[in-house]
Coordinates of C-alpha atoms and ligand atoms in Angstrom, one line a residue:
Chain U
M281 CA 2.1 -28.2 24.6
E282 CA 5.7 -27.0 24.7
I283 CA 7.4 -26.7 28.0
L284 CA 9.0 -23.4 28.6
D285 CA 12.3 -23.0 30.4
L286 CA 12.0 -20.0 32.6
G287 CA 15.6 -19.1 32.0
S288 CA 14.7 -18.6 28.3
I289 CA 12.5 -15.5 29.0
D290 CA 14.4 -12.6 27.7
R291 CA 13.0 -9.6 29.6
H292 CA 15.2 -7.2 27.8
F293 CA 13.6 -8.3 24.5
I294 CA 10.1 -7.7 25.8
R295 CA 11.0 -4.2 26.9
A296 CA 12.8 -3.5 23.6
V297 CA 9.7 -4.5 21.5
E298 CA 7.5 -2.4 23.7
E299 CA 9.7 0.6 23.6
E300 CA 10.3 0.5 19.8
S301 CA 6.7 -0.2 18.9
G302 CA 5.1 2.0 21.5
Q303 CA 2.8 -0.9 22.3
D304 CA 2.0 -2.6 25.6
V305 CA 2.2 -6.3 24.5
S306 CA 0.9 -7.5 27.9
H307 CA -2.5 -6.1 26.9
C308 CA -2.9 -9.0 24.5
Y309 CA -5.1 -11.7 26.0
Q310 CA -4.8 -14.2 23.2
C311 CA -8.3 -13.9 21.7
G312 CA -7.0 -14.9 18.3
N313 CA -8.9 -12.2 16.4
C314 CA -5.7 -11.1 14.7
T315 CA -4.9 -14.5 13.3
A316 CA -8.5 -15.1 12.3
G317 CA -8.5 -12.0 10.1
C318 CA -4.9 -12.2 8.9
P319 CA -4.9 -12.8 5.1
L320 CA -1.4 -14.3 5.2
S321 CA -2.1 -16.8 8.1
F322 CA -2.1 -19.7 5.5
A323 CA 1.5 -19.0 4.8
Y324 CA 2.8 -18.2 8.3
D325 CA 5.0 -20.6 10.2
I326 CA 3.8 -19.0 13.4
P327 CA 0.3 -17.4 13.5
V328 CA 0.3 -13.8 14.5
H329 CA -1.4 -14.2 17.9
Q330 CA 1.3 -16.7 18.8
I331 CA 3.9 -14.2 17.8
M332 CA 2.3 -11.9 20.3
R333 CA 2.4 -14.7 23.0
L334 CA 6.0 -15.5 22.2
I335 CA 6.9 -11.8 22.7
Q336 CA 5.1 -11.9 26.1
L337 CA 7.3 -14.9 26.9
G338 CA 10.5 -13.2 25.8
Q339 CA 11.2 -15.8 23.1
K340 CA 13.5 -13.6 21.1
E341 CA 15.1 -16.2 18.9
K342 CA 11.8 -17.8 17.8
V343 CA 10.2 -14.5 17.1
L344 CA 13.0 -12.8 15.2
R345 CA 13.8 -15.9 13.1
S346 CA 10.2 -16.5 12.1
H347 CA 9.1 -16.3 8.5
A348 CA 5.8 -14.8 9.5
I349 CA 7.2 -11.4 10.3
W350 CA 8.5 -11.2 6.7
L351 CA 5.3 -12.5 5.1
C352 CA 3.2 -9.9 6.9
A353 CA 1.8 -7.4 4.3
T354 CA 1.1 -4.6 6.8
C355 CA -2.5 -4.8 5.8
E356 CA -3.6 -3.5 9.2
T357 CA -6.4 -6.0 9.6
C358 CA -5.0 -7.2 13.0
T359 CA -4.6 -3.7 14.3
T360 CA -8.2 -2.8 13.2
R361 CA -9.7 -5.8 14.9
C362 CA -7.7 -6.2 18.1
P363 CA -10.1 -5.7 21.0
C364 CA -7.3 -4.5 23.2
E365 CA -6.2 -1.8 20.8
V366 CA -2.8 -3.3 20.3
D367 CA -1.3 -2.0 17.1
V368 CA -0.2 -5.5 16.0
A369 CA 0.9 -4.4 12.6
R370 CA 3.3 -1.9 14.2
V371 CA 4.6 -4.7 16.4
M372 CA 5.3 -6.9 13.3
D373 CA 7.0 -4.0 11.7
T374 CA 9.2 -3.4 14.7
L375 CA 10.1 -7.1 14.7
R376 CA 11.3 -6.9 11.1
I377 CA 13.5 -3.9 12.0
M378 CA 14.9 -5.8 15.0
A379 CA 15.6 -9.0 12.9
R380 CA 17.5 -6.9 10.4
R381 CA 19.6 -5.5 13.2
E382 CA 20.2 -8.9 14.8
G383 CA 21.0 -10.5 11.4
T384 CA 18.3 -13.1 11.8
V385 CA 16.3 -12.4 8.7
S386 CA 14.6 -15.6 7.6
E387 CA 13.3 -14.4 4.2
E388 CA 16.2 -13.1 2.3
G389 CA 14.2 -12.5 -0.8
V390 CA 11.8 -10.2 0.8
R391 CA 14.5 -8.2 2.5
R392 CA 16.5 -7.9 -0.7
F393 CA 13.4 -6.7 -2.6
Y394 CA 12.8 -3.9 0.0
D395 CA 16.5 -3.0 -0.1
T396 CA 16.6 -2.8 -3.8
F397 CA 13.5 -0.6 -3.8
L398 CA 15.0 1.8 -1.3
D399 CA 18.3 1.8 -3.2
S400 CA 16.4 3.0 -6.3
V401 CA 14.8 5.8 -4.2
K402 CA 18.3 6.8 -2.9
R403 CA 19.8 6.9 -6.3
H404 CA 17.1 8.5 -8.3
G405 CA 14.7 10.0 -5.8
R406 CA 11.9 8.0 -7.3
L407 CA 11.3 4.5 -8.1
Y408 CA 12.7 3.3 -11.4
E409 CA 10.6 0.3 -12.0
V410 CA 12.3 -1.5 -14.7
G411 CA 15.6 -1.0 -13.0
L412 CA 14.0 -2.4 -9.9
L413 CA 12.8 -5.5 -11.7
M414 CA 16.2 -6.1 -13.3
R415 CA 18.3 -5.4 -10.3
Y416 CA 16.2 -7.5 -8.0
N417 CA 16.2 -10.4 -10.3
L418 CA 19.9 -10.2 -10.9
L419 CA 20.7 -9.9 -7.2
S420 CA 18.5 -12.8 -6.4
G421 CA 19.8 -14.9 -9.2
R422 CA 16.4 -15.1 -11.0
P423 CA 17.0 -12.9 -14.0
F424 CA 13.9 -14.2 -15.8
A425 CA 11.4 -14.2 -13.0
D426 CA 8.3 -12.2 -14.0
A427 CA 9.7 -11.9 -17.5
D428 CA 6.3 -12.9 -18.7
L429 CA 5.1 -9.5 -17.4
G430 CA 7.8 -7.5 -19.1
P431 CA 6.4 -7.0 -22.6
K432 CA 3.0 -6.3 -21.2
V433 CA 4.1 -3.4 -19.0
L434 CA 6.7 -2.0 -21.2
G435 CA 4.4 -2.1 -24.3
K436 CA 1.7 -0.2 -22.5
G437 CA 3.9 2.7 -21.3
K438 CA 3.5 1.9 -17.7
L439 CA 6.9 1.3 -16.2
H440 CA 9.5 3.9 -16.9
F441 CA 12.2 2.7 -19.2
L442 CA 14.9 5.1 -18.3
P443 CA 15.6 6.2 -14.8
E444 CA 14.1 9.6 -14.2
N445 CA 16.2 11.5 -11.7
I446 CA 14.6 14.2 -9.7
K447 CA 16.4 17.5 -9.2
G448 CA 16.4 17.0 -5.5
V449 CA 18.3 13.7 -5.7
E450 CA 21.1 15.3 -3.7
A451 CA 18.5 16.1 -1.0
I452 CA 17.4 12.5 -0.9
K453 CA 21.0 11.3 -0.7
G454 CA 21.4 13.8 2.2
I455 CA 18.5 12.2 4.1
F456 CA 20.0 8.7 3.6
D457 CA 23.5 9.9 4.6
R458 CA 22.4 11.8 7.7
F459 CA 20.3 8.8 8.6
A460 CA 23.3 6.5 8.2
K461 CA 25.4 8.7 10.4
K462 CA 22.7 9.0 13.0
R463 CA 22.4 5.2 13.2
G464 CA 26.1 4.9 13.3
A465 CA 26.5 2.9 10.1
Chain D
M91 CA -3.3 10.6 -15.8
S92 CA -7.0 10.1 -15.3
S93 CA -6.7 11.6 -11.8
R94 CA -5.5 14.9 -13.0
K95 CA -8.1 15.3 -15.8
V96 CA -10.9 14.2 -13.5
A97 CA -9.8 16.5 -10.7
E98 CA -9.7 19.4 -13.1
A99 CA -13.2 18.6 -14.5
L100 CA -14.5 18.5 -11.0
G101 CA -13.0 21.9 -10.1
I102 CA -10.3 20.6 -7.9
E103 CA -7.1 22.6 -8.4
L104 CA -4.1 20.3 -8.2
V105 CA -0.6 21.7 -8.3
E106 CA 2.3 19.3 -8.4
V107 CA 4.6 19.2 -5.4
E108 CA 7.8 20.6 -6.9
D109 CA 10.4 17.9 -7.4
W110 CA 8.5 15.4 -5.3
S111 CA 10.3 12.2 -4.3
C112 CA 9.2 8.7 -3.5
C113 CA 7.8 8.2 0.0
G114 CA 9.6 4.9 0.5
S115 CA 6.4 3.0 1.1
T116 CA 6.5 -0.5 2.6
P117 CA 10.2 -1.1 2.1
A118 CA 11.2 2.0 4.2
H119 CA 9.2 1.1 7.3
T120 CA 10.7 -2.3 7.5
V121 CA 14.1 -0.6 7.7
D122 CA 13.6 2.2 10.1
H123 CA 10.6 4.4 11.1
L124 CA 12.7 7.5 11.2
L125 CA 14.0 7.1 7.7
Y126 CA 10.4 6.2 6.6
G127 CA 9.1 9.4 8.2
A128 CA 11.8 11.6 6.7
L129 CA 11.3 10.4 3.1
A130 CA 7.6 11.2 3.4
A131 CA 8.2 14.4 5.3
R132 CA 10.5 15.9 2.6
N133 CA 7.5 16.0 0.2
L134 CA 5.3 17.5 2.9
A135 CA 7.9 20.1 3.8
I136 CA 8.1 21.2 0.2
A137 CA 4.4 21.4 0.0
E138 CA 4.3 23.5 3.2
K139 CA 6.8 25.8 1.7
M140 CA 4.7 26.2 -1.4
G141 CA 1.9 27.3 0.9
L142 CA -0.3 24.3 0.2
A143 CA -2.9 23.2 2.7
T144 CA -3.5 19.6 1.7
V145 CA -1.4 17.1 -0.1
V146 CA -3.6 14.8 -2.2
T147 CA -2.4 11.4 -3.4
P148 CA -4.0 8.8 -5.5
C149 CA -2.0 6.1 -3.6
P150 CA -3.1 4.7 -0.2
S151 CA 0.5 3.6 0.5
C152 CA 1.9 7.1 0.1
L153 CA -1.1 8.4 2.1
V154 CA -0.1 6.1 5.0
A155 CA 3.5 7.4 4.8
F156 CA 2.3 11.0 4.9
K157 CA 0.0 10.4 7.8
S158 CA 2.7 8.6 9.7
A159 CA 5.1 11.5 9.2
L160 CA 2.3 13.8 10.4
E161 CA 1.8 11.7 13.5
M162 CA 5.5 11.7 14.2
V163 CA 5.9 15.5 14.0
Q164 CA 3.3 15.9 16.7
D165 CA 5.9 14.5 19.1
D166 CA 8.6 17.1 20.0
G167 CA 11.4 14.6 20.2
K168 CA 10.5 12.9 16.9
R169 CA 10.0 16.3 15.2
K170 CA 13.5 17.2 16.1
E171 CA 14.9 13.9 14.9
L172 CA 13.0 14.2 11.6
N173 CA 14.3 17.7 11.0
E174 CA 17.8 16.6 11.6
L175 CA 17.5 14.5 8.5
L176 CA 15.7 17.0 6.3
D177 CA 17.2 20.1 4.6
L178 CA 13.8 21.9 4.7
P179 CA 12.1 22.5 8.0
F180 CA 9.0 20.4 8.5
Q181 CA 6.3 21.8 10.7
G182 CA 3.5 19.4 10.2
E183 CA 1.0 22.2 9.5
I184 CA -0.5 20.5 6.5
Q185 CA -2.9 17.6 6.0
S186 CA -3.0 14.7 3.6
K187 CA -5.9 13.1 1.9
S188 CA -6.6 10.6 -0.8
L189 CA -8.1 11.8 -4.0
L190 CA -11.2 9.6 -3.3
Q191 CA -11.7 11.4 0.0
I192 CA -11.5 14.8 -1.7
I193 CA -14.0 13.8 -4.4
Y194 CA -16.3 12.3 -1.8
E195 CA -16.1 14.9 0.9
E196 CA -15.2 18.2 -0.8
V197 CA -16.9 17.8 -4.2
G198 CA -19.7 15.6 -3.0
V199 CA -21.5 12.7 -4.6
E200 CA -24.4 14.8 -5.9
A201 CA -22.2 17.4 -7.5
V202 CA -20.2 14.6 -9.2
A203 CA -23.5 13.0 -10.4
Q204 CA -24.8 16.4 -11.7
R205 CA -21.8 16.7 -14.0
A206 CA -22.2 13.2 -15.5
K207 CA -22.7 13.5 -19.2
R208 CA -22.6 9.7 -19.9
P209 CA -23.9 7.8 -16.8
L210 CA -22.4 4.4 -16.2
E211 CA -25.6 2.6 -16.9
G212 CA -25.4 -1.1 -17.7
M213 CA -22.1 -1.5 -15.8
R214 CA -22.1 -3.9 -12.8
L215 CA -19.1 -3.0 -10.7
A216 CA -17.4 -4.6 -7.7
P217 CA -15.8 -1.9 -5.5
Y218 CA -12.4 -3.0 -4.0
Y219 CA -10.9 -0.6 -1.5
G220 CA -7.8 -2.5 -0.6
C221 CA -6.4 -3.1 2.8
I222 CA -5.0 0.2 4.0
L223 CA -7.1 3.0 2.6
T224 CA -9.5 3.0 5.5
R225 CA -7.5 1.2 8.2
P226 CA -6.6 1.4 10.9
P227 CA -9.5 3.8 11.5
K228 CA -7.6 6.0 13.9
R229 CA -5.0 6.9 11.3
A230 CA -7.2 6.8 8.2
Q231 CA -10.0 9.0 9.5
F232 CA -12.0 8.1 6.5
D233 CA -14.9 5.9 5.6
D234 CA -15.5 2.6 7.4
P235 CA -12.7 0.2 8.2
E236 CA -14.7 -3.0 7.6
N237 CA -17.4 -2.0 5.1
P238 CA -16.3 1.2 3.3
I239 CA -19.0 2.7 1.0
T240 CA -17.6 5.9 -0.5
M241 CA -16.8 4.3 -3.9
D242 CA -20.1 2.4 -3.8
R243 CA -22.0 5.7 -3.4
I244 CA -20.0 7.5 -6.1
L245 CA -20.5 4.7 -8.7
E246 CA -24.2 4.3 -7.8
A247 CA -24.7 8.0 -8.2
L248 CA -23.1 7.8 -11.6
G249 CA -25.6 5.2 -12.6
A250 CA -23.7 2.0 -12.2
E251 CA -25.0 -1.1 -10.4
V252 CA -22.9 -1.9 -7.4
P253 CA -23.5 -5.3 -5.8
E254 CA -22.4 -6.3 -2.3
F255 CA -18.8 -7.2 -2.5
P256 CA -17.6 -9.2 0.5
F257 CA -13.9 -8.7 -0.2
K258 CA -13.8 -4.9 -0.2
T259 CA -10.8 -4.7 2.2
E260 CA -9.0 -8.0 1.7
C261 CA -5.3 -7.6 1.0
C262 CA -4.2 -8.3 -2.6
G263 CA -0.6 -8.7 -1.6
A264 CA 0.8 -6.3 -4.2
A265 CA 3.5 -5.0 -2.0
F266 CA 5.3 -8.4 -2.3
G267 CA 5.2 -8.2 -6.1
L268 CA 8.5 -9.8 -6.9
P269 CA 9.9 -11.9 -4.1
K270 CA 6.7 -13.8 -3.0
R271 CA 4.8 -14.2 -6.2
E272 CA 3.0 -17.3 -5.1
L273 CA 1.5 -15.4 -2.2
V274 CA 0.4 -12.5 -4.3
L275 CA -1.2 -14.8 -6.8
T276 CA -3.2 -16.7 -4.1
L277 CA -4.4 -13.5 -2.5
S278 CA -5.2 -11.7 -5.8
A279 CA -7.0 -14.8 -7.2
K280 CA -9.4 -14.8 -4.3
I281 CA -10.5 -11.2 -4.9
L282 CA -10.8 -11.5 -8.6
E283 CA -12.7 -14.8 -8.4
M284 CA -15.2 -13.4 -5.9
A285 CA -15.8 -10.4 -8.1
Q286 CA -16.5 -12.7 -11.0
E287 CA -18.8 -14.8 -8.8
I288 CA -21.0 -11.9 -8.0
G289 CA -21.3 -11.2 -11.7
A290 CA -19.3 -8.0 -11.9
D291 CA -18.2 -6.6 -15.3
A292 CA -15.2 -5.0 -13.7
L293 CA -13.4 -4.5 -10.4
V294 CA -13.0 -0.9 -9.3
V295 CA -10.0 0.0 -7.2
A296 CA -8.7 3.0 -5.2
C297 CA -5.0 2.1 -5.3
P298 CA -2.7 2.3 -8.3
L299 CA -0.6 -0.6 -6.9
C300 CA -3.6 -2.8 -6.5
Q301 CA -4.7 -1.8 -10.0
Q302 CA -1.4 -2.7 -11.6
N303 CA -1.1 -5.9 -9.6
L304 CA -4.6 -7.2 -10.2
D305 CA -4.6 -6.3 -13.8
L306 CA -1.2 -7.6 -14.8
R307 CA -1.3 -10.9 -13.0
Q308 CA -4.4 -12.4 -14.4
G309 CA -2.6 -14.5 -16.9
Q310 CA -0.3 -15.9 -14.2
I311 CA -3.3 -16.5 -12.0
T312 CA -5.1 -18.4 -14.7
S313 CA -2.1 -20.6 -15.5
R314 CA -0.9 -21.2 -12.0
E315 CA -3.8 -21.0 -9.6
G316 CA -6.1 -23.2 -11.6
V317 CA -8.9 -20.6 -11.8
S318 CA -9.8 -18.7 -14.9
V319 CA -9.9 -15.0 -14.3
D320 CA -10.6 -12.4 -17.0
L321 CA -11.9 -9.2 -15.4
P322 CA -10.9 -5.6 -16.2
V323 CA -9.6 -3.7 -13.2
L324 CA -10.2 0.1 -13.3
Y325 CA -9.1 2.9 -11.1
I326 CA -12.0 4.9 -9.6
T327 CA -11.2 8.1 -11.4
Q328 CA -11.1 6.3 -14.8
L329 CA -14.8 5.5 -14.3
V330 CA -15.6 9.0 -13.0
G331 CA -13.8 10.3 -16.1
L332 CA -15.9 8.2 -18.5
A333 CA -19.1 9.4 -16.9
L334 CA -17.8 13.0 -17.2
G335 CA -17.5 12.5 -20.9
F336 CA -13.8 11.7 -21.4
S337 CA -13.0 9.0 -23.9
P338 CA -11.7 5.6 -22.8
R339 CA -8.3 6.6 -24.3
E340 CA -8.2 9.9 -22.4
V341 CA -8.6 8.1 -19.1
G342 CA -5.9 5.5 -20.1
L343 CA -8.1 2.5 -20.7
D344 CA -5.9 1.5 -23.6
K345 CA -3.1 0.8 -21.2
H346 CA -4.7 -2.1 -19.4
A347 CA -3.5 -5.7 -19.7
V348 CA -7.0 -7.0 -19.4
S349 CA -9.0 -5.2 -22.0
P350 CA -12.1 -3.4 -20.8
N351 CA -13.7 -3.5 -24.3
R352 CA -16.5 -5.9 -23.3
L353 CA -17.5 -3.6 -20.5
L354 CA -17.3 -0.5 -22.7
K355 CA -19.4 -2.2 -25.4
K356 CA -22.1 -3.2 -22.9
W357 CA -22.1 0.4 -21.7
E358 CA -22.3 2.0 -25.1
E359 CA -25.2 -0.3 -26.1
K360 CA -27.1 0.7 -22.9
L361 CA -26.5 4.4 -23.6
K362 CA -27.9 4.0 -27.1
E363 CA -31.2 2.5 -25.7
Ligands
LIG758 S1 -6.3 -9.5 18.5 FE1 -5.1 -8.4 20.0 S2 -5.7 -9.4 21.9 FE2 -6.4 -10.8 20.3 S3 -4.7 -12.2 20.1 FE3 -4.4 -10.6 18.6 S4 -3.1 -9.1 19.6 FE4 -3.9 -10.4 21.2
LIG759 S1 -0.8 -6.6 9.2 FE1 0.4 -8.5 8.9 S2 -0.1 -9.7 10.7 FE2 -1.6 -8.1 10.6 S3 -3.3 -9.1 9.5 FE3 -2.1 -8.0 8.0 S4 -0.6 -9.5 7.2 FE4 -1.5 -10.3 9.1

């Protein structure tokens, strides 16, 4: 059992998680249902019910640096099964957003993948899959990862080979631009 | 592809949302909920302007994005924020449903079965719904979160044999596709293995991302997970399409990595009996 220094309880963090997720984390009574059903538990450094406990204890650093929050697949099992109706998946999502903001992302690869995906949407309005594969792999320094899938998907006419821009690509850029302005970036 | 043909054959009129854009899916909601809402809302706003009542999508991930945007717009403050990002006004006076839901609720199992020209006899199919189509129930408002049955009923009515499949709503991990391949392989292997264990000829899915993931990665799973998987993965409308009389090619079965030929042969033989 770890001993907790009372001074380490960050009340501001507890409030911020509650506000941004719209969930009352104090409702969690640590039944463990979420962890029992979580398909990614085997890969987590901190099981999801403990993430909930650490939030209740205001342990911002531990939570926002955890790998678990980036390995969560948003499968909604925890939310569906929580007897206290805590939207746990929403809390995990909120933690990812906070970790981005605080610069404490522990899984760079996952973050980069998401960013590359969104960047494709921003530039083309839709996802340009082959571009996504290539850009992600180049950015992550693994140009040949998943290359064994390449011929299969290309040959079968599944992934688009050339980026297909939509007419409203300006409108999409507009959304991203106004969003950036709103968030002060 | 198969969705459009099957919808038409079932009398569902589909019009394409003009110049639709990508909903942003999982990546967007890890960045910001407002941006996520706005990317989905753009499509809904265009559909509203076109005078459409329901936006239908074959993809559960888009569906979640649409439903989240529709939840957001109910809140006055959030509606204002959303509209600040959009160039078309978004009212939230539209609904969003999956194609499966439309087929099940609006066409109806019996009506689908009545149109079957070539019943799916001889096929033993494992129905896999994926993690987010029916969950959380409050948002999904469709089928059962733990033991969904809509695809079971449709496939049964079309003449297929549908055994109990315990992993109906397990997550296949597809959203991680590239950066966390080991995790995807582990999760996907579990689902495919179970389907093989219960003697299924194919896995039937309701999500194009699951379809692609579970179909394409079987080679990787076999070489890296130490289990041998070789199971065709079909999207639900492909099977409905076959029953309605479309050829395997017409429903895109020639585009699969794992060939469904064994399944089709078994079926043809049964039909000849
Ligand atoms: S299921 Fe709900 S109450 Fe139980 S540990 Fe998880 S979050 Fe807490
Ligand atoms: S949403 Fe995330 S934390 Fe919840 S069960 Fe799924 S993977 Fe686990």
